[in-house]
Amino acid sequence: MKIEVTINNKKMDMEIECDEFLADTLRRYGFLSVKKGCDTGSCGLCTVWIDDKPVLSCSILAARVNGKEITTIEGVQEEAREFAEFLVNEGAEQCGFCSPGFIMTVLAMKRELKNPTEEDIVHYLTGNLCRCTGYVGQLRAIKKYMGVV
């Protein structure tokens, strides 16, 4: 089956299987920042944007994105770099395995929420798992990045 999508502002034709998940398709086409950690939609490693909304790509069939716009972290490098500096400054960068999905979620949150509370931030990040931190440094970095200090 063939689908047409726009990935990081570039139109692409993709050949997919009818039962293939988007995360697998993206990785097959070289978007290796999209990682799979659980295959159950509960870790957030595979987060991409579909039409500017964060989506778990391991939980959506590739056929469902035909005609849609997909953004991976490669498509928002400047914003990602800016937020990564906040993580580094707070000592919250850790190993980096979960970073692409986590950063995609934080960038989406910044676009969507204005003046969020700490509770709003924690709620928005539910489903993003990091196996090597306690989230305290990351929360500090997010609050500074969002201007909620």
N, CA, C and O of each residue as an XYZ file, in Angstrom:
596
protein
N       0.860     -1.161      0.000
C       0.000      0.000      0.000
C       0.912      1.232      0.000
O       1.961      1.242      0.645
N       0.498      2.258     -0.727
C       1.289      3.482     -0.798
C       0.526      4.616     -0.113
O      -0.684      4.766     -0.281
N       1.278      5.420      0.673
C       0.696      6.620      1.280
C       1.574      7.807      0.927
O       2.760      7.663      0.630
N       0.960      8.990      0.967
C       1.703     10.227      0.755
C       1.609     11.043      2.034
O       0.515     11.299      2.537
N       2.748     11.447      2.552
C       2.806     12.233      3.784
C       3.804     13.367      3.600
O       4.615     13.366      2.674
N       3.721     14.326      4.501
C       4.736     15.370      4.570
C       5.453     15.163      5.897
O       4.845     15.240      6.965
N       6.754     14.900      5.814
C       7.545     14.682      7.023
C       8.582     15.779      7.109
O       9.418     15.935      6.219
N       8.520     16.540      8.193
C       9.459     17.651      8.407
C       9.497     18.574      7.186
O      10.563     18.971      6.714
N       8.303     18.901      6.696
C       8.102     19.815      5.562
C       8.567     19.264      4.221
O       8.770     20.031      3.281
N       8.738     17.960      4.115
C       9.136     17.340      2.852
C       8.102     16.281      2.462
O       7.840     15.346      3.218
N       7.520     16.443      1.273
C       6.540     15.455      0.792
C       7.256     14.142      0.477
O       8.330     14.114     -0.124
N       6.613     13.062      0.909
C       7.184     11.732      0.676
C       6.088     10.744      0.313
O       4.970     10.808      0.825
N       6.436      9.833     -0.582
C       5.600      8.669     -0.842
C       6.238      7.518     -0.086
O       7.448      7.303     -0.159
N       5.400      6.774      0.648
C       5.912      5.660      1.440
C       5.155      4.393      1.116
O       3.933      4.398      0.968
N       5.884      3.330      1.009
C       5.292      2.019      0.810
C       5.152      1.383      2.186
O       6.134      1.265      2.918
N       3.938      0.972      2.542
C       3.689      0.410      3.869
C       2.893     -0.884      3.754
O       2.268     -1.163      2.731
N       2.933     -1.662      4.822
C       2.051     -2.816      4.958
C       0.767     -2.315      5.613
O       0.807     -1.333      6.354
N      -0.356     -2.955      5.362
C      -1.632     -2.475      5.896
C      -1.704     -2.558      7.419
O      -2.505     -1.854      8.035
N      -0.877     -3.408      8.037
C      -0.904     -3.550      9.500
C       0.347     -2.972     10.169
O       0.651     -3.314     11.312
N       1.073     -2.098      9.463
C       2.330     -1.551      9.965
C       2.087     -0.300     10.825
O       1.299      0.575     10.466
N       2.769     -0.243     11.943
C       2.653      0.928     12.805
C       3.593      2.027     12.322
O       4.649      1.756     11.752
N       3.191      3.267     12.559
C       3.930      4.427     12.084
C       5.375      4.434     12.582
O       6.279      4.778     11.820
N       5.611      4.070     13.820
C       6.987      4.046     14.348
C       7.882      3.161     13.488
O       9.016      3.532     13.186
N       7.383      2.006     13.098
C       8.169      1.093     12.271
C       8.426      1.688     10.890
O       9.526      1.567     10.352
N       7.415      2.328     10.320
C       7.568      2.948      9.002
C       8.608      4.057      9.061
O       9.501      4.119      8.217
N       8.495      4.926     10.050
C       9.429      6.042     10.162
C      10.857      5.547     10.325
O      11.765      6.078      9.686
N      11.075      4.551     11.159
C      12.426      4.010     11.344
C      12.941      3.384     10.041
O      14.111      3.540      9.693
N      12.069      2.683      9.333
C      12.475      2.051      8.072
C      12.900      3.092      7.042
O      13.767      2.832      6.208
N      12.287      4.267      7.104
C      12.624      5.349      6.182
C      13.727      6.269      6.731
O      13.959      7.348      6.186
N      14.398      5.850      7.793
C      15.577      6.558      8.263
C      15.379      7.568      9.374
O      16.327      8.266      9.733
N      14.183      7.671      9.930
C      13.929      8.598     11.035
C      14.203      7.856     12.349
O      13.284      7.450     13.061
N      15.492      7.695     12.641
C      15.916      6.842     13.737
C      15.764      7.487     15.116
O      15.968      6.822     16.131
N      15.410      8.770     15.165
C      15.132      9.402     16.459
C      13.836      8.858     17.056
O      13.619      8.957     18.263
N      12.990      8.294     16.227
C      11.733      7.699     16.685
C      12.072      6.312     17.220
O      12.390      5.392     16.466
N      11.994      6.191     18.524
C      12.396      4.939     19.174
C      11.171      4.209     19.700
O      10.116      4.797     19.935
N      11.350      2.910     19.876
C      10.301      2.095     20.464
C      10.828      1.541     21.776
O      11.907      0.950     21.825
N      10.050      1.740     22.849
C      10.495      1.261     24.135
C       9.545      0.277     24.781
O       9.946     -0.487     25.659
N       8.277      0.285     24.356
C       7.315     -0.558     25.070
C       6.328     -1.267     24.149
O       5.802     -2.317     24.518
N       6.066     -0.734     22.982
C       5.052     -1.279     22.061
C       3.654     -1.316     22.667
O       2.784     -2.032     22.171
N       3.431     -0.557     23.728
C       2.106     -0.530     24.353
C       1.560      0.886     24.486
O       0.476      1.075     25.038
N       2.287      1.884     23.993
C       1.825      3.266     24.081
C       1.919      3.852     25.475
O       1.143      4.738     25.832
N       2.878      3.358     26.277
C       2.948      3.861     27.640
C       4.291      4.490     28.025
O       4.461      4.880     29.180
N       5.246      4.601     27.101
C       6.546      5.148     27.492
C       6.864      6.496     26.848
O       7.664      7.254     27.396
N       6.267      6.816     25.712
C       6.475      8.109     25.067
C       7.696      8.208     24.185
O       7.904      9.253     23.568
N       8.515      7.176     24.091
C       9.732      7.250     23.286
C       9.448      7.495     21.808
O      10.277      8.074     21.106
N       8.307      7.069     21.342
C       7.979      7.142     19.922
C       7.173      8.393     19.550
O       6.590      8.446     18.467
N       7.132      9.395     20.432
C       6.297     10.571     20.197
C       6.755     11.361     18.975
O       7.924     11.723     18.847
N       5.810     11.617     18.088
C       5.980     12.507     16.936
C       4.753     13.420     16.921
O       3.808     13.213     17.683
N       4.773     14.407     16.066
C       3.580     15.241     15.900
C       2.899     14.849     14.601
O       3.545     14.689     13.565
N       1.598     14.698     14.671
C       0.780     14.536     13.463
C      -0.127     15.753     13.430
O      -0.931     15.976     14.335
N       0.020     16.531     12.372
C      -0.696     17.803     12.248
C      -0.536     18.638     13.522
O      -1.505     19.184     14.050
N       0.710     18.724     14.002
C       1.131     19.545     15.150
C       0.631     19.078     16.512
O       0.711     19.836     17.478
N       0.123     17.864     16.618
C      -0.329     17.317     17.903
C       0.539     16.100     18.246
O       0.799     15.266     17.379
N       0.991     15.989     19.511
C       1.818     14.837     19.872
C       1.023     13.535     19.831
O      -0.102     13.449     20.323
N       1.649     12.525     19.225
C       1.006     11.224     19.034
C       2.051     10.140     19.291
O       3.228     10.310     18.969
N       1.613      9.037     19.866
C       2.489      7.884     20.059
C       2.491      7.067     18.775
O       1.504      6.407     18.449
N       3.603      7.113     18.050
C       3.649      6.490     16.729
C       3.657      4.966     16.771
O       3.457      4.323     15.740
N       3.885      4.376     17.951
C       3.809      2.911     18.047
C       2.363      2.441     18.172
O       2.089      1.242     18.142
N       1.438      3.395     18.314
C       0.033      3.040     18.541
C      -0.893      3.483     17.418
O      -2.114      3.394     17.546
N      -0.320      3.959     16.319
C      -1.160      4.395     15.200
C      -0.678      3.703     13.933
O       0.518      3.658     13.646
N      -1.619      3.175     13.195
C      -1.254      2.521     11.940
C      -0.774      3.555     10.929
O      -1.337      4.645     10.829
N       0.257      3.210     10.191
C       0.821      4.122      9.199
C      -0.228      4.525      8.165
O      -0.195      5.649      7.664
N      -1.146      3.637      7.844
C      -2.194      3.949      6.861
C      -3.059      5.135      7.302
O      -3.632      5.826      6.460
N      -3.156      5.373      8.604
C      -3.997      6.456      9.131
C      -3.395      7.843      8.907
O      -4.090      8.844      9.076
N      -2.115      7.922      8.531
C      -1.479      9.233      8.365
C      -1.407      9.674      6.905
O      -0.778     10.685      6.592
N      -2.035      8.935      6.030
C      -2.039      9.316      4.622
C      -2.565     10.747      4.472
O      -3.649     11.068      4.959
N      -1.794     11.597      3.800
C      -2.189     12.975      3.577
C      -1.895     13.911      4.738
O      -2.205     15.100      4.666
N      -1.315     13.405      5.779
C      -1.064     14.212      6.980
C       0.363     14.745      7.026
O       1.228     14.350      6.244
N       0.574     15.657      7.972
C       1.885     16.253      8.194
C       2.479     15.661      9.469
O       1.857     15.707     10.530
N       3.669     15.113      9.360
C       4.349     14.477     10.489
C       5.608     15.283     10.798
O       6.335     15.701      9.897
N       5.845     15.487     12.078
C       7.066     16.162     12.505
C       7.795     15.264     13.484
O       7.217     14.795     14.464
N       9.079     15.026     13.208
C       9.950     14.316     14.135
C      10.913     15.350     14.727
O      10.888     16.514     14.329
N      11.735     14.946     15.648
C      12.648     15.894     16.277
C      13.612     16.513     15.260
O      14.103     17.623     15.462
N      13.879     15.796     14.172
C      14.736     16.358     13.122
C      14.116     17.607     12.497
O      14.829     18.451     11.953
N      12.809     17.723     12.572
C      12.105     18.861     11.984
C      11.998     20.070     12.901
O      11.542     21.130     12.473
N      12.411     19.927     14.152
C      12.347     21.042     15.114
C      13.690     21.170     15.851
O      13.726     21.382     17.063
N      14.765     21.042     15.114
C      16.092     20.987     15.726
C      16.444     22.222     16.546
O      17.028     22.096     17.623
N      16.104     23.406     16.062
C      16.444     24.621     16.815
C      15.709     24.671     18.146
O      16.312     24.949     19.182
N      14.411     24.404     18.119
C      13.627     24.391     19.364
C      14.138     23.314     20.308
O      14.244     23.535     21.515
N      14.456     22.143     19.754
C      14.949     21.038     20.572
C      16.286     21.401     21.209
O      16.516     21.114     22.384
N      17.146     22.018     20.451
C      18.459     22.430     20.968
C      18.286     23.450     22.098
O      18.978     23.387     23.114
N      17.364     24.380     21.907
C      17.109     25.397     22.930
C      16.644     24.746     24.239
O      17.140     25.081     25.315
N      15.693     23.818     24.140
C      15.220     23.154     25.353
C      16.312     22.273     25.958
O      16.432     22.201     27.181
N      17.104     21.606     25.130
C      18.180     20.748     25.630
C      19.163     21.542     26.490
O      19.713     21.011     27.455
N      19.381     22.797     26.147
C      20.257     23.643     26.964
C      19.678     23.838     28.368
O      20.423     23.880     29.347
N      18.363     23.956     28.465
C      17.723     24.057     29.783
C      17.934     22.766     30.576
O      18.192     22.812     31.778
N      17.824     21.616     29.906
C      18.058     20.338     30.573
C      19.489     20.255     31.097
O      19.713     19.865     32.243
N      20.451     20.619     30.262
C      21.856     20.569     30.643
C      22.116     21.502     31.826
O      22.796     21.128     32.781
N      21.578     22.702     31.757
C      21.800     23.674     32.829
C      21.229     23.230     34.170
O      21.683     23.680     35.222
N      20.234     22.348     34.133
C      19.644     21.832     35.367
C      20.198     20.452     35.731
O      19.730     19.829     36.684
N      21.186     19.973     34.982
C      21.760     18.653     35.262
C      20.785     17.524     35.032
O      20.835     16.505     35.720
N      19.889     17.697     34.061
C      18.808     16.730     33.842
C      18.888     16.014     32.504
O      17.888     15.463     32.042
N      20.063     16.009     31.868
C      20.142     15.420     30.527
C      20.209     13.899     30.510
O      19.818     13.302     29.506
N      20.671     13.251     31.542
C      20.709     11.801     31.705
C      21.293     11.087     30.480
O      22.172     11.642     29.820
N      20.830      9.874     30.160
C      21.450      9.074     29.090
C      21.000      9.504     27.699
O      21.747      9.324     26.738
N      19.819     10.059     27.566
C      19.349     10.559     26.282
C      18.472      9.617     25.476
O      17.933     10.029     24.449
N      18.305      8.368     25.899
C      17.496      7.438     25.118
C      16.068      7.933     24.950
O      15.496      7.821     23.866
N      15.486      8.479     26.013
C      14.097      8.936     25.963
C      13.974     10.373     25.451
O      12.864     10.858     25.234
N      15.096     11.050     25.259
C      15.073     12.487     24.953
C      14.245     12.887     23.734
O      13.463     13.832     23.841
N      14.369     12.228     22.585
C      13.578     12.705     21.434
C      12.077     12.740     21.703
O      11.431     13.752     21.429
N      11.513     11.665     22.231
C      10.075     11.647     22.522
C       9.699     12.625     23.609
O       8.674     13.300     23.516
N      10.528     12.707     24.646
C      10.288     13.628     25.756
C      10.322     15.071     25.257
O       9.441     15.864     25.589
N      11.323     15.409     24.474
C      11.452     16.776     23.964
C      10.294     17.115     23.028
O       9.786     18.235     23.069
N       9.871     16.184     22.195
C       8.725     16.445     21.312
C       7.480     16.767     22.130
O       6.686     17.623     21.742
N       7.307     16.087     23.257
C       6.156     16.347     24.119
C       6.268     17.721     24.773
O       5.288     18.462     24.834
N       7.455     18.061     25.260
C       7.649     19.368     25.904
C       7.436     20.504     24.903
O       6.801     21.506     25.233
N       7.957     20.360     23.692
C       7.771     21.411     22.680
C       6.297     21.575     22.317
O       5.826     22.694     22.114
N       5.574     20.465     22.234
C       4.133     20.537     21.954
C       3.407     21.225     23.097
O       2.495     22.021     22.876
N       3.818     20.912     24.326
C       3.198     21.535     25.494
C       3.415     23.044     25.474
O       2.497     23.809     25.769
N       4.629     23.473     25.127
C       4.907     24.909     25.097
C       4.017     25.617     24.073
O       3.576     26.743     24.301
N       3.756     24.954     22.950
C       2.902     25.542     21.922
C       1.440     25.576     22.349
O       0.689     26.475     21.970
N       1.051     24.589     23.137
C      -0.365     24.430     23.479
C      -0.784     25.145     24.765
O      -1.856     25.750     24.807
N       0.034     25.087     25.802
C      -0.357     25.625     27.100
C       0.277     26.989     27.350
O       1.471     27.181     27.123
N      -0.516     27.908     27.807
C      -0.023     29.235     28.190
C      -0.107     29.338     29.707
O      -1.160     29.086     30.291
N       0.995     29.706     30.343
C       1.059     29.849     31.801
C       0.597     28.593     32.545
O      -0.285     28.677     33.399
N       1.181     27.429     32.231
C       0.746     26.206     32.929
C       1.215     26.188     34.374
O       2.241     26.776     34.716
N       0.460     25.514     35.204
C       0.881     25.269     36.577
C       1.799     24.045     36.572
O       1.903     23.341     35.568
N       2.455     23.803     37.690
C       3.285     22.598     37.795
C       2.422     21.356     37.596
O       2.853     20.388     36.969
N       1.205     21.386     38.129
C       0.278     20.264     37.961
C      -0.066     20.046     36.476
O      -0.153     18.906     36.020
N      -0.258     21.136     35.729
C      -0.534     21.034     34.290
C       0.637     20.370     33.565
O       0.446     19.515     32.700
N       1.842     20.777     33.932
C       3.043     20.233     33.287
C       3.154     18.741     33.570
O       3.364     17.947     32.653
N       3.017     18.362     34.824
C       3.115     16.950     35.199
C       2.036     16.138     34.473
O       2.312     15.047     33.973
N       0.827     16.661     34.416
C      -0.263     15.960     33.717
C       0.058     15.789     32.230
O      -0.156     14.714     31.670
N       0.567     16.837     31.595
C       0.872     16.785     30.160
C       1.951     15.747     29.871
O       1.943     15.111     28.817
N       2.877     15.579     30.808
C       3.995     14.654     30.599
C       3.678     13.215     30.986
O       4.507     12.327     30.786
N       2.495     12.971     31.536
C       2.126     11.611     31.910
C       2.246     10.718     30.681
O       1.719     11.032     29.613
N       2.934      9.621     30.847
C       3.136      8.715     29.722
C       4.521      8.831     29.121
O       4.872      8.038     28.247
N       5.316      9.789     29.556
C       6.712      9.877     29.130
C       7.571      9.306     30.250
O       7.687      9.899     31.323
N       8.162      8.167     29.994
C       8.964      7.504     31.014
C      10.449      7.695     30.760
O      10.917      7.632     29.623
N      11.171      7.927     31.832
C      12.623      7.992     31.801
C      13.101      6.975     32.823
O      12.671      6.997     33.976
N      13.971      6.102     32.409
C      14.395      5.020     33.300
C      15.605      5.382     34.159
O      16.034      4.574     34.982
N      16.163      6.584     33.983
C      17.380      6.886     34.746
C      17.311      8.206     35.503
O      18.353      8.784     35.813
N      16.121      8.696     35.807
C      16.018      9.941     36.561
C      14.800      9.913     37.471
O      13.951      9.027     37.379
N      14.737     10.892     38.340
C      13.590     11.052     39.224
C      12.699     12.189     38.783
O      11.765     12.549     39.499
N      12.959     12.764     37.627
C      12.155     13.817     36.991
C      12.268     15.191     37.640
O      11.745     16.158     37.085
N      12.926     15.323     38.789
C      12.986     16.611     39.483
C      13.754     17.635     38.651
O      13.281     18.756     38.462
N      14.936     17.262     38.151
C      15.722     18.169     37.313
C      15.004     18.511     36.025
O      15.036     19.654     35.572
N      14.360     17.524     35.440
C      13.618     17.769     34.204
C      12.467     18.741     34.447
O      12.223     19.631     33.632
N      11.772     18.576     35.546
C      10.667     19.479     35.871
C      11.177     20.904     36.072
O      10.546     21.857     35.615
N      12.321     21.058     36.757
C      12.926     22.395     36.917
C      13.234     23.005     35.559
O      12.939     24.176     35.318
N      13.828     22.212     34.669
C      14.196     22.694     33.341
C      12.964     23.106     32.544
O      12.965     24.144     31.883
N      11.915     22.291     32.608
C      10.682     22.593     31.877
C      10.062     23.889     32.392
O       9.641     24.740     31.608
N      10.011     24.029     33.695
C       9.411     25.236     34.269
C      10.182     26.489     33.829
O       9.571     27.510     33.511
N      11.497     26.417     33.811
C      12.296     27.560     33.367
C      12.077     27.797     31.870
O      11.940     28.940     31.436
N      12.045     26.743     31.101
C      11.826     26.848     29.651
C      10.461     27.459     29.342
O      10.319     28.255     28.414
N       9.469     27.077     30.127
C       8.105     27.568     29.916
C       7.887     28.938     30.561
O       6.841     29.556     30.362
N       8.873     29.414     31.335
C       8.734     30.698     32.001
C       7.834     30.643     33.218
O       7.194     31.635     33.566
N       7.779     29.472     33.876
C       6.924     29.262     35.040
C       7.831     29.045     36.252
O       7.816     27.968     36.847
N       8.594     30.022     36.612
C       9.553     29.828     37.713
C       9.018     30.425     38.994
O       9.681     30.362     40.029
